[in-house]
mmCIF file of C-alpha atoms in Angstrom:
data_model
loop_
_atom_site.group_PDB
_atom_site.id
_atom_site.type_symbol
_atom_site.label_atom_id
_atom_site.label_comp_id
_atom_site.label_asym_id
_atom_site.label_seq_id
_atom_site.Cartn_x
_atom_site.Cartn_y
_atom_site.Cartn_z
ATOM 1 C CA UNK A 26 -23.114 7.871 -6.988
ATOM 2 C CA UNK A 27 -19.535 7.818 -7.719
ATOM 3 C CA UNK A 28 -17.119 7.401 -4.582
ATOM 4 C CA UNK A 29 -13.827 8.759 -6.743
ATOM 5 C CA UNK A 30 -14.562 12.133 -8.370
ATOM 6 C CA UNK A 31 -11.819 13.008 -11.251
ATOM 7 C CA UNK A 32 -13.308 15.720 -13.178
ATOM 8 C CA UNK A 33 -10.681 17.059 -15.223
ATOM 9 C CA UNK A 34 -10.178 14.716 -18.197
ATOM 10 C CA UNK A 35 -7.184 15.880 -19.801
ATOM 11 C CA UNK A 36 -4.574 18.498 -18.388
ATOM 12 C CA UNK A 37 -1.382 20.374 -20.016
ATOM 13 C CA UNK A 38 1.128 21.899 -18.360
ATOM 14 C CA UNK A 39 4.517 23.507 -19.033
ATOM 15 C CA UNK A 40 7.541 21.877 -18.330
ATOM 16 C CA UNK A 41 9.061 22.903 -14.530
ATOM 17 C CA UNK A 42 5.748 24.091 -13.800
ATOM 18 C CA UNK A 43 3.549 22.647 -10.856
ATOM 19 C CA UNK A 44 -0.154 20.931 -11.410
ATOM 20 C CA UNK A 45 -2.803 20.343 -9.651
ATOM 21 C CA UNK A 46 -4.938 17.385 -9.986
ATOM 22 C CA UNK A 47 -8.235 17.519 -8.889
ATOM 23 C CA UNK A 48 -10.143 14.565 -7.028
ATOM 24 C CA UNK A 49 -13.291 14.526 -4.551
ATOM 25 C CA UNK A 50 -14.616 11.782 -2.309
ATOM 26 C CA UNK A 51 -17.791 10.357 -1.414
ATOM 27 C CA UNK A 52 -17.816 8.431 2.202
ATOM 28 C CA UNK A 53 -19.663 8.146 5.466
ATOM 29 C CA UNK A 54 -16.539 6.494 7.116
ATOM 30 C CA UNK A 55 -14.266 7.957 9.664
ATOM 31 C CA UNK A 56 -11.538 5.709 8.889
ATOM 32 C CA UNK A 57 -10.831 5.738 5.178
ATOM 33 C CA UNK A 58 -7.316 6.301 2.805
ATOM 34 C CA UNK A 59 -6.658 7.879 -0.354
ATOM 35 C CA UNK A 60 -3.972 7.052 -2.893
ATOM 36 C CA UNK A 61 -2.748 8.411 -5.790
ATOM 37 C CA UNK A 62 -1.203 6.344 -9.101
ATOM 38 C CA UNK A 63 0.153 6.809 -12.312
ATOM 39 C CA UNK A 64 -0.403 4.804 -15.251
ATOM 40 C CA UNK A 65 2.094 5.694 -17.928
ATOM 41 C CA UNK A 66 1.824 4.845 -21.689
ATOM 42 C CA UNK A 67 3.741 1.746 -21.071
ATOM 43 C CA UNK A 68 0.053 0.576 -19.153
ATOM 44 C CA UNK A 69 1.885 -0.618 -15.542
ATOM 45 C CA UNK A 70 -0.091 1.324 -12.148
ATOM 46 C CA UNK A 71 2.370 2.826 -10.131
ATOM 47 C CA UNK A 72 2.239 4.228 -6.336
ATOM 48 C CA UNK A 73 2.788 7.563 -6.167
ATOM 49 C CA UNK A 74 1.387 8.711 -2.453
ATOM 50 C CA UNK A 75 -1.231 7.724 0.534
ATOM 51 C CA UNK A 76 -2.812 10.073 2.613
ATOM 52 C CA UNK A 77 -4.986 8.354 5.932
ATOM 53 C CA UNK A 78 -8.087 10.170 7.121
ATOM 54 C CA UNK A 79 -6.341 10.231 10.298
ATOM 55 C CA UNK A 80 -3.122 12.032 9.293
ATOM 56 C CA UNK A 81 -3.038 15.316 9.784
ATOM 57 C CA UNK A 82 -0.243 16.682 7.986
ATOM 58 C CA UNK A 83 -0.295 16.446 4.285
ATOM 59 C CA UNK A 84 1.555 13.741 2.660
ATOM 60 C CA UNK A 85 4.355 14.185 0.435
ATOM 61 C CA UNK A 86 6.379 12.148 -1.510
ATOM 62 C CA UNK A 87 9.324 14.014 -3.447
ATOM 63 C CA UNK A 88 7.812 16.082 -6.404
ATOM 64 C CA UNK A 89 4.274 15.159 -5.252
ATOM 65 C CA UNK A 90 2.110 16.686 -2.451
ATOM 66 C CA UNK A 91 -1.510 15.431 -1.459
ATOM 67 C CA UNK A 92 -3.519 18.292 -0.514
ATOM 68 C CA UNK A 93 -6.088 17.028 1.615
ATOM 69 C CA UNK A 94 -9.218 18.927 2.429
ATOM 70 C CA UNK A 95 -10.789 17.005 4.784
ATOM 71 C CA UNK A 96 -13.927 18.808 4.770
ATOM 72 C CA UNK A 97 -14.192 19.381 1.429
ATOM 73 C CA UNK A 98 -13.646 15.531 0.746
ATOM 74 C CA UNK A 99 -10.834 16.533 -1.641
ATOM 75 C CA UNK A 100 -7.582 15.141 -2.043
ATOM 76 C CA UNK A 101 -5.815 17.202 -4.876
ATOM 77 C CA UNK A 102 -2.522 15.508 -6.250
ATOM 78 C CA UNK A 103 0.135 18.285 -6.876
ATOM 79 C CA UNK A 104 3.710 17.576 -8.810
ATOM 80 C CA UNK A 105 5.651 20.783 -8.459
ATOM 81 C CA UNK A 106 8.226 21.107 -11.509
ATOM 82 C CA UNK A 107 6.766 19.330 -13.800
ATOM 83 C CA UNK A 108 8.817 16.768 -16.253
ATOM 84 C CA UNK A 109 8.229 14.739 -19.714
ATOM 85 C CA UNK A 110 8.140 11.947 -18.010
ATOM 86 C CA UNK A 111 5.261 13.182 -15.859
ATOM 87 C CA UNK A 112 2.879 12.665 -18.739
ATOM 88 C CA UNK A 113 0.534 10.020 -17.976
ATOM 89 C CA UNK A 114 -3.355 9.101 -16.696
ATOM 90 C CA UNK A 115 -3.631 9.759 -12.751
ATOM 91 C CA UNK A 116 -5.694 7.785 -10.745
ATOM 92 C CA UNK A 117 -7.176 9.028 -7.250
ATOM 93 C CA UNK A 118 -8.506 5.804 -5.839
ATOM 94 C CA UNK A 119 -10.166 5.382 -1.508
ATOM 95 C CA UNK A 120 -10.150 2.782 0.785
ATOM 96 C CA UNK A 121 -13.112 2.912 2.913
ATOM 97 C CA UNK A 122 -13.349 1.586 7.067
ATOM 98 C CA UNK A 123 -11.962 -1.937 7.427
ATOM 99 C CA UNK A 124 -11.942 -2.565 3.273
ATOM 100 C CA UNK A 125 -8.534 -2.670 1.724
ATOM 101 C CA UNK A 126 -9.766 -3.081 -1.767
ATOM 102 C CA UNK A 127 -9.313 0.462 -3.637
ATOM 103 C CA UNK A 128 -12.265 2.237 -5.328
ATOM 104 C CA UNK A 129 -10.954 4.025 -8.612
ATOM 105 C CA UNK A 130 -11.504 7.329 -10.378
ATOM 106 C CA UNK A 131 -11.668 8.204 -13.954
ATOM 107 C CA UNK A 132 -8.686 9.225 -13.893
ATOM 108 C CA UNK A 133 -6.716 12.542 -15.631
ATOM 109 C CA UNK A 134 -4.262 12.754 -18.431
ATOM 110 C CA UNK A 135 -1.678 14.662 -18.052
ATOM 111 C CA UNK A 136 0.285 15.963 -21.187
ATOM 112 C CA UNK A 137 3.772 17.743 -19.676
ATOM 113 C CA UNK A 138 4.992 20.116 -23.025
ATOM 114 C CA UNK A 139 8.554 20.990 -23.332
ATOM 115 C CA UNK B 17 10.903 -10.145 -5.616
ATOM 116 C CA UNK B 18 8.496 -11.096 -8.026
ATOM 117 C CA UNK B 19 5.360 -8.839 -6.567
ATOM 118 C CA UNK B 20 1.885 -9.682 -8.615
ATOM 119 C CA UNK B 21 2.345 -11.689 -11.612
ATOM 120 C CA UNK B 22 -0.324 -11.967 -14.375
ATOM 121 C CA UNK B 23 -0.521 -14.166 -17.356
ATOM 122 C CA UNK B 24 -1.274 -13.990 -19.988
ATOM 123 C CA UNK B 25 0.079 -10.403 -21.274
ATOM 124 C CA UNK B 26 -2.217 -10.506 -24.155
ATOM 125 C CA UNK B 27 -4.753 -12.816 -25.273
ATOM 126 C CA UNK B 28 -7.861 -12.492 -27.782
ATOM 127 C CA UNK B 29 -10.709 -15.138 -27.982
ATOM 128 C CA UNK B 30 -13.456 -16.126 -29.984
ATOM 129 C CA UNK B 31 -16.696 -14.958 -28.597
ATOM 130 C CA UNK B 32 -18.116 -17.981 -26.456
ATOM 131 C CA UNK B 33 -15.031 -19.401 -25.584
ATOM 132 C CA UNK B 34 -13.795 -19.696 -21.842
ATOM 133 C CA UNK B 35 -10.307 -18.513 -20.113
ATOM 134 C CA UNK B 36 -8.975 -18.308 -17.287
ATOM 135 C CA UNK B 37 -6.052 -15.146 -16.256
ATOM 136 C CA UNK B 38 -3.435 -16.020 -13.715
ATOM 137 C CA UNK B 39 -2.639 -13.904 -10.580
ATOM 138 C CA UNK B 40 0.041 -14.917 -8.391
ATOM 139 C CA UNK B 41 1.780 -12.830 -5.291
ATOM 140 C CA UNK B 42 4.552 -13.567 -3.159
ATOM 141 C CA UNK B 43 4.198 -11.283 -0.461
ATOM 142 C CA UNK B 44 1.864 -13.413 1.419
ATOM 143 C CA UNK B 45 -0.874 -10.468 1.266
ATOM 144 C CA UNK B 46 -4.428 -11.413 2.568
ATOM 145 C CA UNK B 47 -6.441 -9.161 0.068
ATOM 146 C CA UNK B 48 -6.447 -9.471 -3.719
ATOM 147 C CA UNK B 49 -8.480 -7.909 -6.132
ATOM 148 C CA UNK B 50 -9.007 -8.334 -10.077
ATOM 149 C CA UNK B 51 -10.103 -4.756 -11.956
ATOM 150 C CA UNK B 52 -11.276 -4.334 -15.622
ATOM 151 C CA UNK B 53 -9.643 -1.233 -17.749
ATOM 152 C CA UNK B 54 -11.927 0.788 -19.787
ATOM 153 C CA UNK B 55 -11.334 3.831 -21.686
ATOM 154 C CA UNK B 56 -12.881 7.077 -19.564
ATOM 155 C CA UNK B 57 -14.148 4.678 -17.077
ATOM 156 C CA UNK B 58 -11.046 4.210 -14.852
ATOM 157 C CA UNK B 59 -10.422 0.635 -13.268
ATOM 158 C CA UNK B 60 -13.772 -1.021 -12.043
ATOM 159 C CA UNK B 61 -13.616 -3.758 -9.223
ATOM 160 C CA UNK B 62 -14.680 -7.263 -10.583
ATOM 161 C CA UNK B 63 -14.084 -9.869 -7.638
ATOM 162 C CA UNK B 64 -12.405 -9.270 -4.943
ATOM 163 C CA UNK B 65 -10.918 -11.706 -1.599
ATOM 164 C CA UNK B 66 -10.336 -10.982 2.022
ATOM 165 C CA UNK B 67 -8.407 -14.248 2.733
ATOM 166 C CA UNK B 68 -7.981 -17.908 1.494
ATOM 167 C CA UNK B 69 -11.345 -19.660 0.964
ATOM 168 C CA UNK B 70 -12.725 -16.323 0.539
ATOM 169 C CA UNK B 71 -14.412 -13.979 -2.196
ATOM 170 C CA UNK B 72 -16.755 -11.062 -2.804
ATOM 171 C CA UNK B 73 -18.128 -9.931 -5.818
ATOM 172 C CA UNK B 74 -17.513 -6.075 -6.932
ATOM 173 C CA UNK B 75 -18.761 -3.616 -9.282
ATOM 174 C CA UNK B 76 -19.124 -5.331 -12.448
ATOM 175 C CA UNK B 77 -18.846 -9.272 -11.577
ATOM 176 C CA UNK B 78 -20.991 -10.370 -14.063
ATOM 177 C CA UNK B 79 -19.337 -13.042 -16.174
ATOM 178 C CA UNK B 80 -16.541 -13.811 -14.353
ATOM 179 C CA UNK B 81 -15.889 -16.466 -11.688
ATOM 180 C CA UNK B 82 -13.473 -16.514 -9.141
ATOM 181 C CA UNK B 83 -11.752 -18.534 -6.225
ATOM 182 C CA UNK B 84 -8.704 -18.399 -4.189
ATOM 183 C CA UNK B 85 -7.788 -21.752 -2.689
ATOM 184 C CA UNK B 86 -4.308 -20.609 -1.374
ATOM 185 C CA UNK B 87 -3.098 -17.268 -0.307
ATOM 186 C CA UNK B 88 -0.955 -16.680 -3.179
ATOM 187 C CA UNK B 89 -3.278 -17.341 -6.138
ATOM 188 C CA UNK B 90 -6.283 -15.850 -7.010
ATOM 189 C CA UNK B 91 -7.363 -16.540 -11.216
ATOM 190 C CA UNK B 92 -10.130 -14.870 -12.829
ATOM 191 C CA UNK B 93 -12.542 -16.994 -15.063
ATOM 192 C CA UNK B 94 -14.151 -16.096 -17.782
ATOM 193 C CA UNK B 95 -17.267 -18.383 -18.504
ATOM 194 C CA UNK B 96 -18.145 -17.555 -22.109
ATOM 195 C CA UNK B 97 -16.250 -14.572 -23.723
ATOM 196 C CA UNK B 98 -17.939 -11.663 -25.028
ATOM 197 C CA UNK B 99 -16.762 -8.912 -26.792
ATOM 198 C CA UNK B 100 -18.015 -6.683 -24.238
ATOM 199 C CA UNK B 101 -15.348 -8.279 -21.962
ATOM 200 C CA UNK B 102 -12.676 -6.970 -24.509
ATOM 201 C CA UNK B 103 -10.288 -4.743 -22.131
ATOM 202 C CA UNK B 104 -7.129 -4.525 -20.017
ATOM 203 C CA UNK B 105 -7.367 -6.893 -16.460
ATOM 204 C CA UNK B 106 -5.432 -5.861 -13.346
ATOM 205 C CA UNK B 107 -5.163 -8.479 -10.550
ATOM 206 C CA UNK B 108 -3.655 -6.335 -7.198
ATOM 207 C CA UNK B 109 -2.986 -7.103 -3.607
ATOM 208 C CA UNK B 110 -2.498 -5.257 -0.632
ATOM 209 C CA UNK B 111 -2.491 -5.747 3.044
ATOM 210 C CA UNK B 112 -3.839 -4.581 6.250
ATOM 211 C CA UNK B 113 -1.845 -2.367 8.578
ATOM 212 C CA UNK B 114 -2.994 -1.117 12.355
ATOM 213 C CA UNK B 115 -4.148 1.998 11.795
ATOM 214 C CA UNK B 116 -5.142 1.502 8.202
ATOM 215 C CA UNK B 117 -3.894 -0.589 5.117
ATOM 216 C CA UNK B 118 -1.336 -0.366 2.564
ATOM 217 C CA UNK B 119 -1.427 0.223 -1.438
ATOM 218 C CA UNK B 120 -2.496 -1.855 -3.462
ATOM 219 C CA UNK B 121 0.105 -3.844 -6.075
ATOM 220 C CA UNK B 122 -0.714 -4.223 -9.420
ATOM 221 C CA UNK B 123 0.418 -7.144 -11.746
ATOM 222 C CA UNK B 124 1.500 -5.853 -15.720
ATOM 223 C CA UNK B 125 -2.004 -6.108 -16.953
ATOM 224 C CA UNK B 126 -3.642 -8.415 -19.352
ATOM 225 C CA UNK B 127 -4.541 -6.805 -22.978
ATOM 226 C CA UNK B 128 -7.930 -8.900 -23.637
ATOM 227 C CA UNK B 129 -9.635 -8.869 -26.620
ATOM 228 C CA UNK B 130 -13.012 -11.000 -27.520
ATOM 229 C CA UNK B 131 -13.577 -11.207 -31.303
#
């Protein structure tokens, strides 16, 4: 079964608009950590945002929001006013208990139209 | 600060023929980690290492060697090159935190290709 859950594929949205970005988790650990990264065309992974099982606000970074549902296991990536530059695959990825090595999604792409 | 760095950028070998990729990180972080790049499939762990001395295998380890002798190198080998091995490499590193660890790194990626 797949820890990382990214079912939405591909995603559009309107410039200046917000998006939501699905992604579900699969663990048996209390102690675990999500992250969020972007991969644009140009191929490098970049941090975006972490959110700990622990924490119990939602983390935000700038334009992006986690929206963690702990009880769901969902931790939904949102970028409110959307830019070109946005465009790009998102990966969800977890860290599980005393591992620091990241499990990966899919990942989405997200197209950002003008 | 030079972070992860990866070399080759790009390389493409024969089928049967042996490599090895370079990963090197300055931050003196314990863990470091080498994923493959698929389309639709996301990035799969290969090998993985908790610490000098030591390594785990991942996901899809099959074909590839690794060791990590010092704390700031960690190369991936591969043994006899397939074109199913054709793909983009990512070494990473991270470290541990109290309370819970940090992000992982990511080198530029390596553009593989096995003809």
């Amino acid at each position: 079964a797949q820890k990382i859950t990214q079912t939405q594929p591909g995603m559009f949205v309107q410039e200046k608009e917000a998006v939501t970005l699905d992604c579900t988790y699969d663990t048996s650990d209390q102690s675990y950590g999500l992250f969020w990264y972007k991969q644009p065309s140009s191929g490098e992974m970049i941090f975006l945002i972490y959110q700990g099982s622990y924490d119990e606000q939602n983390a935000t970074e700038g334009r992006y929001s986690l929206n963690f549902q702990k009880a769901r296991k969902s931790a939904n990536l949102v970028i409110s006013a959307s830019q070109l530059g946005d465009s790009a695959m998102y990966f969800c990825a977890m860290r599980e208990g005393g591992s620091y090595i990241p499990t990966f999604g899919r990942g989405t792409s997200l197209i950002v139209h003008p | 600060n030079a972070g992860v760095t990866q070399t080759p950028k790009f390389q493409v070998l024969k089928t049967g023929q042996s490599m090895t990729l370079q990963c090197a990180q300055d931050m003196n972080h314990e863990y470091m980690s080498w994923y493959r790049q698929d389309p639709g499939m996301g990035l799969r762990l290969i090998h993985y290492s908790v610490g000098a001395g030591i390594t785990d295998q991942g996901e899809v380890p099959n074909g590839y060697n690794v060791s990590r002798s010092t704390t700031e190198d960690f190369p991936l080998r591969l043994l006899s090159a397939a074109p199913s091995q054709t793909s983009v490499y990512f070494c990473a590193s991270s470290y541990s935190l109290e309370g819970g660890g940090t992000e992982a790194f990511f080198g530029q990626g390596t553009r593989l290709t096995v003809v």
